[in-house]
mmCIF file of C-alpha atoms and ligand atoms in Angstrom:
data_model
loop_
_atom_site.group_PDB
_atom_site.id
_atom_site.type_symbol
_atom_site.label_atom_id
_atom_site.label_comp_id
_atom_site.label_asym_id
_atom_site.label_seq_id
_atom_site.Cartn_x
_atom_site.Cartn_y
_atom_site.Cartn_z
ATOM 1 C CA UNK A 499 116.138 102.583 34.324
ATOM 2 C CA UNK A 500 114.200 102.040 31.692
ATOM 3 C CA UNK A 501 109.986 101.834 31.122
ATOM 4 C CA UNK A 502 110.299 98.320 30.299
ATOM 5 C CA UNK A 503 112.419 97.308 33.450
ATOM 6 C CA UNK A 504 111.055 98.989 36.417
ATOM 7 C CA UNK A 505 113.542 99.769 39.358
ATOM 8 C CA UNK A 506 112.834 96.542 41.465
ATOM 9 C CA UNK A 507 114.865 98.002 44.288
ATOM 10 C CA UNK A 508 113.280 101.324 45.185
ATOM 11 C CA UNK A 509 109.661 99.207 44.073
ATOM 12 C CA UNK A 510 110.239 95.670 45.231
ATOM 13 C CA UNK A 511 106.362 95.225 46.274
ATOM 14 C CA UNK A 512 104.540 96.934 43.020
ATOM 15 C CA UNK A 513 106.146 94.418 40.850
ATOM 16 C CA UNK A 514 105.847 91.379 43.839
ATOM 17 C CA UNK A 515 102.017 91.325 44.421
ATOM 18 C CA UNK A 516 99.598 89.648 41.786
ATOM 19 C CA UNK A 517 97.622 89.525 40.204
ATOM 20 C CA UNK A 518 100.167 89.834 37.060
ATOM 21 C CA UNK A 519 99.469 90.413 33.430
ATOM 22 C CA UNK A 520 100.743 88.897 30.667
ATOM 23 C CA UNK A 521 102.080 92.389 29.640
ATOM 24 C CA UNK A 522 103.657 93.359 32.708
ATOM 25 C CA UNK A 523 105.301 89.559 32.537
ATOM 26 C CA UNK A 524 106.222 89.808 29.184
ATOM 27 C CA UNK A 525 107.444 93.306 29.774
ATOM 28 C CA UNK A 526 110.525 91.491 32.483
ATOM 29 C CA UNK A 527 110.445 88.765 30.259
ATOM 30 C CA UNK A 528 111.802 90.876 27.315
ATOM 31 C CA UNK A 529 113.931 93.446 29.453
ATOM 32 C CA UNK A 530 117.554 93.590 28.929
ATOM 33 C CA UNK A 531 119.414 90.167 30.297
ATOM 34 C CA UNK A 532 121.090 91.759 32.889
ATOM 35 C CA UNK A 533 118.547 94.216 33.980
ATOM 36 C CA UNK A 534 115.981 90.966 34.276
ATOM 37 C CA UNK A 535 118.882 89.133 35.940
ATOM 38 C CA UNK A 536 120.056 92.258 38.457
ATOM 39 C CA UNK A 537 115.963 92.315 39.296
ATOM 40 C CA UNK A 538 115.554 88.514 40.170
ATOM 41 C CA UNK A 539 118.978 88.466 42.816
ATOM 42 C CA UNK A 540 117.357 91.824 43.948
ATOM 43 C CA UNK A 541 114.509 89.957 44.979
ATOM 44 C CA UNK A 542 116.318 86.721 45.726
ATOM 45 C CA UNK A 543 118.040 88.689 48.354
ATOM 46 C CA UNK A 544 115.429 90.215 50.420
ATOM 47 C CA UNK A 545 113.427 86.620 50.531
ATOM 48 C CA UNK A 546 116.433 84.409 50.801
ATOM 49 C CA UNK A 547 120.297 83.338 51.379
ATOM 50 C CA UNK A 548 121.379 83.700 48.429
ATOM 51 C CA UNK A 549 123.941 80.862 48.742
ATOM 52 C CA UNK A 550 121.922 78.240 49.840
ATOM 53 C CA UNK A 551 119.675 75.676 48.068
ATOM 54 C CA UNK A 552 117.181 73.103 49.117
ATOM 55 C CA UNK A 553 118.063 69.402 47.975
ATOM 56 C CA UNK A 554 115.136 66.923 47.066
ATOM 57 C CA UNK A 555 115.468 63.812 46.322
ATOM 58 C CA UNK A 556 112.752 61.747 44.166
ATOM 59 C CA UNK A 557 111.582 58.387 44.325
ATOM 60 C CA UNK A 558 109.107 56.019 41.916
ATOM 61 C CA UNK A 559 107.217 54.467 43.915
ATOM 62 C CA UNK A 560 105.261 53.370 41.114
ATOM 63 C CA UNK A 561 106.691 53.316 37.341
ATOM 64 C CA UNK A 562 105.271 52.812 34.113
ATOM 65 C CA UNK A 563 101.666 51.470 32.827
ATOM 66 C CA UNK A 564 100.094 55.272 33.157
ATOM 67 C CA UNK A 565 97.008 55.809 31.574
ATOM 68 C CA UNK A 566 97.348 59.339 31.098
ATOM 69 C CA UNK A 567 98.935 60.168 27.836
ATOM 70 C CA UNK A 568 100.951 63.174 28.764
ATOM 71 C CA UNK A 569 103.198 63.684 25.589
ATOM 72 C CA UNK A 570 106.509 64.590 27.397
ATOM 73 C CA UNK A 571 106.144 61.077 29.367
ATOM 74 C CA UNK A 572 108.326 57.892 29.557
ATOM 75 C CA UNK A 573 105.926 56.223 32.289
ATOM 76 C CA UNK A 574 102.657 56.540 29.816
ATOM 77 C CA UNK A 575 101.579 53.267 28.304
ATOM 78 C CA UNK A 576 99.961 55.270 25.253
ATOM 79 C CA UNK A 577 103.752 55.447 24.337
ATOM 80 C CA UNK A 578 106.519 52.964 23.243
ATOM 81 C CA UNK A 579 109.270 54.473 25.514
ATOM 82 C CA UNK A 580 110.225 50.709 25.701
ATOM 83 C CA UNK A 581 109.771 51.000 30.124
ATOM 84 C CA UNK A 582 108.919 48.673 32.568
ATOM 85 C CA UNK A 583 106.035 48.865 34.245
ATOM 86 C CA UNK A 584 106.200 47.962 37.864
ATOM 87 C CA UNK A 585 104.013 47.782 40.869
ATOM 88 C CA UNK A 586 103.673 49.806 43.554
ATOM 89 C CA UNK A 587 106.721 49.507 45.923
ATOM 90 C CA UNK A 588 107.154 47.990 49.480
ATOM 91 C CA UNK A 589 106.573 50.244 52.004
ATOM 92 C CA UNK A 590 110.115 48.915 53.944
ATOM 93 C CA UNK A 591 112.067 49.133 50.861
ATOM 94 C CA UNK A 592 110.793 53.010 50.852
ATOM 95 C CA UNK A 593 111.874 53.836 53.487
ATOM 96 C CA UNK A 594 114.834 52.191 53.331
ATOM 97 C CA UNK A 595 115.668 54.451 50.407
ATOM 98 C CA UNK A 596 115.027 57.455 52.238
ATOM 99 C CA UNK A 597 117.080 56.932 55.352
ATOM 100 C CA UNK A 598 120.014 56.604 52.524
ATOM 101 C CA UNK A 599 119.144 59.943 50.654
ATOM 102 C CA UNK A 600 118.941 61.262 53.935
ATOM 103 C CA UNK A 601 122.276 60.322 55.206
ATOM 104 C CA UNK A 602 123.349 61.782 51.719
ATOM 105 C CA UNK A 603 122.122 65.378 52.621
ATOM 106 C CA UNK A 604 118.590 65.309 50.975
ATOM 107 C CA UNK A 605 116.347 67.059 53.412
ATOM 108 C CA UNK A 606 112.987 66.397 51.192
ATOM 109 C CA UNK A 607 111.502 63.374 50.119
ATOM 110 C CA UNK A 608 109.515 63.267 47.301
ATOM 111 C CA UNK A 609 107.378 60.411 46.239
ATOM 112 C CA UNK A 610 105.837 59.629 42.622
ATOM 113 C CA UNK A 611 103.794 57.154 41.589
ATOM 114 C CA UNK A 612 102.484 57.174 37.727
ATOM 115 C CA UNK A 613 98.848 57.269 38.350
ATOM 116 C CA UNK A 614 95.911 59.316 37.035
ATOM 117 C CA UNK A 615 94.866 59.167 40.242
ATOM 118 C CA UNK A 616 95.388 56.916 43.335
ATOM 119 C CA UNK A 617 92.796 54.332 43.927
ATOM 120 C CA UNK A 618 91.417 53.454 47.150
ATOM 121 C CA UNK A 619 93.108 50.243 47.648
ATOM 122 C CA UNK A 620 96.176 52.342 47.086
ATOM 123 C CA UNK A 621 95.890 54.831 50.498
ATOM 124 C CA UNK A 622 96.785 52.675 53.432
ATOM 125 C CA UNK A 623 100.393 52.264 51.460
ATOM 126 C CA UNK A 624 100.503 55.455 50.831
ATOM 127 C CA UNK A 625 99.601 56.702 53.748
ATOM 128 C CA UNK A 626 102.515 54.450 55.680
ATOM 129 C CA UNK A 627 104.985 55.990 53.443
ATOM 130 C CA UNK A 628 104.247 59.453 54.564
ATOM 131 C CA UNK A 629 104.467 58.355 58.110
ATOM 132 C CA UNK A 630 107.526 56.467 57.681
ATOM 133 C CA UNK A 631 109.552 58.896 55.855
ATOM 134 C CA UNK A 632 108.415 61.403 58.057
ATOM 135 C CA UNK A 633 109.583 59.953 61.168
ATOM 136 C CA UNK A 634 113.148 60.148 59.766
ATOM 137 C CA UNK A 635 112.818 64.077 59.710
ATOM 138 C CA UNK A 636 112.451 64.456 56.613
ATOM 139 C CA UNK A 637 109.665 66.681 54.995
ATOM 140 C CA UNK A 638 107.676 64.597 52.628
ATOM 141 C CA UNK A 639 106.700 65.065 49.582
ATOM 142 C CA UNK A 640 103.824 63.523 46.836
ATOM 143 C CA UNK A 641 103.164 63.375 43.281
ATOM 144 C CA UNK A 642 100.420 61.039 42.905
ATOM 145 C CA UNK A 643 98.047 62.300 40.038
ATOM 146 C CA UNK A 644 94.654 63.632 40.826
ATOM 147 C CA UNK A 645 93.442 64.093 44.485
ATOM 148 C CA UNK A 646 89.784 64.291 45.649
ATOM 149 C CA UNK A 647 89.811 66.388 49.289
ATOM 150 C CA UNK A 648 88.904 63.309 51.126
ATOM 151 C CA UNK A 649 92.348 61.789 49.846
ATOM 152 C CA UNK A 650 94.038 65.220 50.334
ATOM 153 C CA UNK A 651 92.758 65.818 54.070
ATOM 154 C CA UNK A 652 94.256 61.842 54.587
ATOM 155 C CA UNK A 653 97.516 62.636 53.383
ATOM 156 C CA UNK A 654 97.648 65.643 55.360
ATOM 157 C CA UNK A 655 96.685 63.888 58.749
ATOM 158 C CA UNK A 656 99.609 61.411 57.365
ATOM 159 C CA UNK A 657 102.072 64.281 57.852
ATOM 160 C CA UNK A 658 102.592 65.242 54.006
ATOM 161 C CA UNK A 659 104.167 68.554 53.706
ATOM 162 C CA UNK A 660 104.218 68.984 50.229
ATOM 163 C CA UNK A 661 102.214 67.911 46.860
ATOM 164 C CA UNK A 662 103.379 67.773 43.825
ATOM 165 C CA UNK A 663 101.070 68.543 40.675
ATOM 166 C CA UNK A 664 102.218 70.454 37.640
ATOM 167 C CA UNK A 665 100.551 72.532 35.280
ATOM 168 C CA UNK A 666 103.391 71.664 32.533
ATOM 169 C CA UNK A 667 102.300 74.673 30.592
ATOM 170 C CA UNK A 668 99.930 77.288 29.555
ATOM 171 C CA UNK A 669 96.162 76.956 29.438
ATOM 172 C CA UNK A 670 96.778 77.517 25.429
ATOM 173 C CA UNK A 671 98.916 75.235 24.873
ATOM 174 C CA UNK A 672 98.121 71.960 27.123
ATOM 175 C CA UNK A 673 96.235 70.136 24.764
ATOM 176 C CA UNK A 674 98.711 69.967 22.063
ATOM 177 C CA UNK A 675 100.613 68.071 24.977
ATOM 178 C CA UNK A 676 97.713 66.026 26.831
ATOM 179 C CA UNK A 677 94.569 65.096 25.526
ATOM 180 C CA UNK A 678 93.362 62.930 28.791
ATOM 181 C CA UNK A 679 93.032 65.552 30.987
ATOM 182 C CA UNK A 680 92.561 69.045 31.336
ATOM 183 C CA UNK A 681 94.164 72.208 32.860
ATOM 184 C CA UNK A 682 90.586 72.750 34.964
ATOM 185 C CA UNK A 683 91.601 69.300 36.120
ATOM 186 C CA UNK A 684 94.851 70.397 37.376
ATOM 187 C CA UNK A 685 93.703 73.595 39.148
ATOM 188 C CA UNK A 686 90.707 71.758 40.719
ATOM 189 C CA UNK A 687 93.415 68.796 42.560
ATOM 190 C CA UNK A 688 95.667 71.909 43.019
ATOM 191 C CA UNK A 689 92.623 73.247 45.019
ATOM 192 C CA UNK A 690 91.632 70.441 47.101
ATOM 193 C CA UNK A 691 95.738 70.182 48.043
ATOM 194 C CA UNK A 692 95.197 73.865 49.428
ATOM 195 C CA UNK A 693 92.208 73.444 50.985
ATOM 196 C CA UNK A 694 93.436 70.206 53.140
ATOM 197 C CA UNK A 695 96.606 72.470 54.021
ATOM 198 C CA UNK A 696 99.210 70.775 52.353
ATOM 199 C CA UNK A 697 101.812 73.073 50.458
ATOM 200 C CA UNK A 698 101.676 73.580 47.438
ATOM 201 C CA UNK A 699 104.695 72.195 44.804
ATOM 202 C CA UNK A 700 103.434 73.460 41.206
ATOM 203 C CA UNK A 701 105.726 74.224 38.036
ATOM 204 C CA UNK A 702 106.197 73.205 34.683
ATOM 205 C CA UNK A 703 108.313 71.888 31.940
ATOM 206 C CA UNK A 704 109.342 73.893 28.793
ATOM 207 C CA UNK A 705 111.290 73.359 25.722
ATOM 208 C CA UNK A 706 108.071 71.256 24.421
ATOM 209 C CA UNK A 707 107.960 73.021 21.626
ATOM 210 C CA UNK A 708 105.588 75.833 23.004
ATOM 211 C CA UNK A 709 106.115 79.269 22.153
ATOM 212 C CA UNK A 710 107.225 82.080 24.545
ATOM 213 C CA UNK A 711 103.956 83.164 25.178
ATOM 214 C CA UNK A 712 102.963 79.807 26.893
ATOM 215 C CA UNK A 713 105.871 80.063 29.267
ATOM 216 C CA UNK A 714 104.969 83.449 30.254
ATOM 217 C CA UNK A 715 101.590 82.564 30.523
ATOM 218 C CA UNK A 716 102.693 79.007 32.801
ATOM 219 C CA UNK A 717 103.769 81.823 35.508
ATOM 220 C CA UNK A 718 100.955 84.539 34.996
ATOM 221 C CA UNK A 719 98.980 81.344 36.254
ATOM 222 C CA UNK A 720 101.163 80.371 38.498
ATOM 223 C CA UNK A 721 101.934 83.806 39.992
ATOM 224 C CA UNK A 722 98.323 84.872 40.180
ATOM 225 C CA UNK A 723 97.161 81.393 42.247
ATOM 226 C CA UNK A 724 94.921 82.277 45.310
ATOM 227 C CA UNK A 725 98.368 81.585 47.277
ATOM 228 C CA UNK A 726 101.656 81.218 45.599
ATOM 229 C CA UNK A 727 103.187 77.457 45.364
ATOM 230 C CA UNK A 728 105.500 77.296 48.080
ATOM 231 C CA UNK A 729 107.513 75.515 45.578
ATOM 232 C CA UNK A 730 107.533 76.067 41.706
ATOM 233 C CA UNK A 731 109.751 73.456 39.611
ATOM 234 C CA UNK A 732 110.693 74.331 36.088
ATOM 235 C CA UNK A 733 111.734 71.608 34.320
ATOM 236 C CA UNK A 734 113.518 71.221 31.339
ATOM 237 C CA UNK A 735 112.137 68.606 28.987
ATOM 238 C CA UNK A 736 114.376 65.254 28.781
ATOM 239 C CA UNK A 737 113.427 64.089 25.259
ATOM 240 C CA UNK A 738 112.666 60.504 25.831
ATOM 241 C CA UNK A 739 112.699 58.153 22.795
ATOM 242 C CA UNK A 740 109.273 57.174 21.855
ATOM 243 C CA UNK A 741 107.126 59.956 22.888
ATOM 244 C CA UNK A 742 105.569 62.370 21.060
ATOM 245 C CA UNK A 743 108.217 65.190 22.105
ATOM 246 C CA UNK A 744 111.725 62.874 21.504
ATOM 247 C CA UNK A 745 112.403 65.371 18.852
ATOM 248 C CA UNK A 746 110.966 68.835 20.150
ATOM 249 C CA UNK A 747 113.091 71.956 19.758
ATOM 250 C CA UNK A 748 115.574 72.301 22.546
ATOM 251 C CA UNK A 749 115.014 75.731 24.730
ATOM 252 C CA UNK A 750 117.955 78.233 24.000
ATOM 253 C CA UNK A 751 119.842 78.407 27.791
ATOM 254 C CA UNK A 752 119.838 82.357 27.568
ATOM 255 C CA UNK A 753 115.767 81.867 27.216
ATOM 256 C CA UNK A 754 115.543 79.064 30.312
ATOM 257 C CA UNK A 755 117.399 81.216 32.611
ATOM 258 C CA UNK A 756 115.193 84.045 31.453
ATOM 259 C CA UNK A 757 112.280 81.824 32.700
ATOM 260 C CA UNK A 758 113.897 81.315 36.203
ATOM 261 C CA UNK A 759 114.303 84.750 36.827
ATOM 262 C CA UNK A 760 110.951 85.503 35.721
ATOM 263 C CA UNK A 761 109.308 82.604 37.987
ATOM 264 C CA UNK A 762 111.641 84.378 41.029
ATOM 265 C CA UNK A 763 110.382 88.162 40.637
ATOM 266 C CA UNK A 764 106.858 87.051 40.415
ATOM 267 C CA UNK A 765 106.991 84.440 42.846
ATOM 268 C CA UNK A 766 109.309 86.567 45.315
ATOM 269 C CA UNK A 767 108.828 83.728 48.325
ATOM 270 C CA UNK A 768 108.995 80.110 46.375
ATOM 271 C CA UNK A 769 111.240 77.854 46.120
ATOM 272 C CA UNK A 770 111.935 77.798 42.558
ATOM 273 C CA UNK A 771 113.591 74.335 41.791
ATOM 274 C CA UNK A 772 116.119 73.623 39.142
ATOM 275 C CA UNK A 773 114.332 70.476 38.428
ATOM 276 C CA UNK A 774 114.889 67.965 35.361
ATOM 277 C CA UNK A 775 117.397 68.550 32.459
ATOM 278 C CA UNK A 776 119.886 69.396 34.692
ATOM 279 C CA UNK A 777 122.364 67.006 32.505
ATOM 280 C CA UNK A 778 121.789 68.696 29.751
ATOM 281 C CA UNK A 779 123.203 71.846 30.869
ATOM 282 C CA UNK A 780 126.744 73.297 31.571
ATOM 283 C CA UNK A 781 127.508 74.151 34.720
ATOM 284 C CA UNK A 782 127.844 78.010 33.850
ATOM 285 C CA UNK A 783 124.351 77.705 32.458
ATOM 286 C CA UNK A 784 123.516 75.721 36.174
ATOM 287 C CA UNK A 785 125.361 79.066 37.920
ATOM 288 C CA UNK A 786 123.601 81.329 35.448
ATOM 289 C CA UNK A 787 120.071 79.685 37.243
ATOM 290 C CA UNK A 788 121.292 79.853 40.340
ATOM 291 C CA UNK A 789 122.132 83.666 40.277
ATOM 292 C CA UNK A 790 118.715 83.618 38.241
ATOM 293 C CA UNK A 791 117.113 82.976 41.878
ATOM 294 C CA UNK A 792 117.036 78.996 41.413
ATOM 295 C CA UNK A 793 117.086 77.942 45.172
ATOM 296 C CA UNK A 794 116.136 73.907 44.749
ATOM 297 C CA UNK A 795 117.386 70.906 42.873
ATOM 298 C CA UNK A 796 117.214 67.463 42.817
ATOM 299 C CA UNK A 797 119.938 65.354 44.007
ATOM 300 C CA UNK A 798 120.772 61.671 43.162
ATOM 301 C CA UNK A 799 121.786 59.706 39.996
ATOM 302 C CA UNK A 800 118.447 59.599 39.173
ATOM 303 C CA UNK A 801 114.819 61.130 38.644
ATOM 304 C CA UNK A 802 112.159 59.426 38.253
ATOM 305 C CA UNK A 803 112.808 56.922 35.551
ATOM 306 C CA UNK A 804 115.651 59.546 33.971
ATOM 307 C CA UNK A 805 119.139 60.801 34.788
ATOM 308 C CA UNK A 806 120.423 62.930 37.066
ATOM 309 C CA UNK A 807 124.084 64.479 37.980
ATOM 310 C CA UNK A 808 124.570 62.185 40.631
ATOM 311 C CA UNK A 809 126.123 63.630 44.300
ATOM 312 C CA UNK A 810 129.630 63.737 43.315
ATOM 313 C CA UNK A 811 129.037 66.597 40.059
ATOM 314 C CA UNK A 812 126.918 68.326 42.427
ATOM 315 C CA UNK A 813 128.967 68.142 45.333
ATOM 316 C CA UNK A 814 131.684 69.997 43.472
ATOM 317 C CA UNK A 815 129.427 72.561 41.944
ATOM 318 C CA UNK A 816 128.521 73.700 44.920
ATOM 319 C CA UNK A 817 131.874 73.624 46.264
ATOM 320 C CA UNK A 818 133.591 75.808 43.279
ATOM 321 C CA UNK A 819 129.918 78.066 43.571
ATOM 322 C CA UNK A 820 130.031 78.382 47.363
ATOM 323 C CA UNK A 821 126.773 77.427 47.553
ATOM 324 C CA UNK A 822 125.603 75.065 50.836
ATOM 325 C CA UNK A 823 122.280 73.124 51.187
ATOM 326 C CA UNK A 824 119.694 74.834 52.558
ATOM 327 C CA UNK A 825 118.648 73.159 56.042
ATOM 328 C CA UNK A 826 114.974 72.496 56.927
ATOM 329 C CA UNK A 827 113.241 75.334 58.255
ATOM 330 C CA UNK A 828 116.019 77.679 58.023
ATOM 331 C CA UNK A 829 114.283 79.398 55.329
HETATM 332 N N1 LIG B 819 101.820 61.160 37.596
HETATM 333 C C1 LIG B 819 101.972 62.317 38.372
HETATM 334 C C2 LIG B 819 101.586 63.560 37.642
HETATM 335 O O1 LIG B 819 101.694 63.637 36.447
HETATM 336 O O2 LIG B 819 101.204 64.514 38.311
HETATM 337 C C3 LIG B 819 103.337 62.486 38.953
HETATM 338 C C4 LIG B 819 104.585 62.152 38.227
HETATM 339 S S1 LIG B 819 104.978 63.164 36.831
HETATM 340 C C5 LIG B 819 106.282 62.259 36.124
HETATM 341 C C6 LIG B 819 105.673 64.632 37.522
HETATM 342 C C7 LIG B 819 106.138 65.726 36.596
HETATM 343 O O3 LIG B 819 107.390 65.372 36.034
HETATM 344 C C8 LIG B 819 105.288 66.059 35.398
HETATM 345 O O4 LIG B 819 104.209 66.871 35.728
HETATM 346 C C9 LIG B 819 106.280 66.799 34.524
HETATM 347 O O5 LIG B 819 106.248 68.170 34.800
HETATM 348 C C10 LIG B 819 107.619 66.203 34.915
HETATM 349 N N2 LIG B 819 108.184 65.392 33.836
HETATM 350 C C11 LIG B 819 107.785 64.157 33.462
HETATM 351 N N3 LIG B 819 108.505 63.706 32.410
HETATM 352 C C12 LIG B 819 109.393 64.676 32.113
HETATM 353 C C13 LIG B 819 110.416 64.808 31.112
HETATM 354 N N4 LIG B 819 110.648 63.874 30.217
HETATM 355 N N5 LIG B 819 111.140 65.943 31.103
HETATM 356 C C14 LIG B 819 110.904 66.922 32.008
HETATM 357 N N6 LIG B 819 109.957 66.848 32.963
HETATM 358 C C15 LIG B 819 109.207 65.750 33.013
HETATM 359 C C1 LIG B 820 108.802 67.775 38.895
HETATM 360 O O1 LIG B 820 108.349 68.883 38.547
HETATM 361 N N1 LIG B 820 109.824 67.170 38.341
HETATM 362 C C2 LIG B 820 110.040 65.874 38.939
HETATM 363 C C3 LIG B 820 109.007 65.864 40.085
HETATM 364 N N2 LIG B 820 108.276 67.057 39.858
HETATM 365 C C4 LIG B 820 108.142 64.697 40.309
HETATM 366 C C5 LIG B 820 109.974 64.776 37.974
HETATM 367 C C6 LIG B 820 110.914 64.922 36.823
HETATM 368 C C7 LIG B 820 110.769 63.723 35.982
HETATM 369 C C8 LIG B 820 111.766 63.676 34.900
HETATM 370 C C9 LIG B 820 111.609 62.523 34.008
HETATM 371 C C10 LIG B 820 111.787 61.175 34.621
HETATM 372 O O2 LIG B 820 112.589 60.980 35.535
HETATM 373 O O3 LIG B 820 111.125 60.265 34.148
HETATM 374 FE FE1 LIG B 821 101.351 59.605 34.020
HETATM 375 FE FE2 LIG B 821 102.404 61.645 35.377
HETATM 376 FE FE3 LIG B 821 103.690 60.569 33.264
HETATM 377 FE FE4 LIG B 821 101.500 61.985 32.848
HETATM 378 S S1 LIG B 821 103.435 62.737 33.730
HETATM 379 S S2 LIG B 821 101.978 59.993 31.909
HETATM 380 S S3 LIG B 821 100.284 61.475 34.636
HETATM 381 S S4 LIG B 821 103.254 59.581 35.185
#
């Protein structure tokens, strides 16, 4: 065992509890591949089956005509991504669509709507989406932009179990990529979701042309939250034609499993979701995340607007991986 790469196993809490540096980050960031990846099953392990993983399925409930001009985005209307805007969506047909992804397996719903922030008039249909999917037994799930507390503490007495807001990146680095809000912004809806009781579903995208530094940092922040996101995506940028990032720098895979493993040793409890990009990447890279300490994905043909592997691919993944979805509140 070297300096660099502290024995996890005979120290599993020294290296669990935050707050974290960046130099103790960046320290497992660097480490030798398989010492980082021996380190994140390690701690995989003693927080979790290590062959089972959560399946979430999305839904827009609201696409397009975004005011926010978040650079990574096919849904803003600052860019020509050449989408559709639409309104918000019935509350019937919603739920409709989530008694199907449940009979397909999906055991979390999560809703998205591309708003800065919801308005009032917005609520009541909000709100009866959160019941309704709920009453299916089905943990719910929103990303809705910015929340105030009195709309948090609604959505709450709604039944919402989780919310969705990302931080996308470091504090460095987040204006190159949004200009229209900023990372105080995030942390302050991230608060008032915490406060009302919801959990907390916080991550980030990268392979936006940010630098490793940034993606350490994303976690430091992450990691060293009052309370840990119960779930953390990471996300690997889709390039979408039109926005700023359609020709950013694709992450090297060795690097993005690096960042799993790192989100899993500092956030020992999360659920750290495989989220978008998945089609992009092999399945061996998919395993490689997986023994990384990836315990989420999303399931469906789509995303939000984007693609997905569709059931069938990741029906047989699993299969030849002996993985099985994770069942709600088994873990
Ligand atoms: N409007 C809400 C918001 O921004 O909080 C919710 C929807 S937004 C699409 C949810 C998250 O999806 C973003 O924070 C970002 O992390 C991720 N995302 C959006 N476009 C993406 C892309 N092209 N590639 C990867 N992740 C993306
Ligand atoms: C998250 O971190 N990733 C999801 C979910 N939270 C809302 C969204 C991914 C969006 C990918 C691009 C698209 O479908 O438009
Ligand atoms: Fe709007 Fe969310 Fe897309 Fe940003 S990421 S443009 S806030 S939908």
């Amino acid at each position: 065992m070297n300096e660099l790469c502290p024995d996890l196993t005979s120290d599993p809490i020294g290296w669990a509890l935050p707050p974290w540096t960046r130099a103790e980050a960046q320290a497992l960031h660097d480490a030798p591949f398989n010492d980082l990846l021996f380190q994140a099953q390690t701690v995989h392990r003693q927080n979790f089956d290590p062959n089972k993983v959560q399946l979430s399925r999305l839904l827009s409930i609201k696409t397009g005509g975004c005011p926010e001009d978040c650079g990574y985005c096919s849904q803003s209307a600052h860019h020509e991504s050449g989408l559709k805007a639409s309104k918000l969506m019935e509350v019937r047909r919603v739920i409709a669509e989530a008694t199907k992804a449940r009979d397909a397996g999906a055991t979390r719903y999560c809703m998205g709507a591309a708003w800065r922030n919801p308005k009032a008039r917005d609520m009541d249909a909000v709100v009866a989406m959160v019941e309704g999917v709920k009453a299916l037994g089905m943990e719910t799930c929103m990303t809705l932009g910015m929340l105030d507390l009195e709309q948090a503490a609604r959505l709450k007495q709604a039944g919402l179990d989780y919310y969705n807001h990302n931080i996308d990146t470091s504090e460095r680095y987040y204006s190159e990529i949004i200009s229209t809000r900023t990372f105080a912004d995030r942390l302050d809806t991230l608060a008032n979701v915490r406060d009302s009781g919801i959990k907390v579903c916080c991550g980030g995208i990268v392979g936006m042309g940010e630098e490793p530094v940034d993606r350490i940092d994303m976690l430091v922040t992450l990691a060293n939250l009052p309370e840990h996101p119960e779930s953390v995506p990471i996300n690997m940028l889709i390039p979408i034609e039109g926005t700023p990032l359609a020709e950013a720098k694709p992450i090297e895979p060795i690097e993005f499993v690096r960042v799993i493993a790192l989100a899993r040793i500092m956030m020992p409890k999360s659920h750290v979701r495989l989220s978008a990009g998945r089609t992009a990447m092999t399945d061996e890279m998919q395993a490689l995340c997986f023994f990384a300490g990836a315990n989420s994905i999303f399931v469906g043909d789509t995303l939000l607007t984007a693609d997905n592997p569709g059931e069938d691919k990741d029906t047989l993944l699993f299969q030849r991986l002996g993985i099985e979805p994770m069942e709600i509140g088994t873990q």
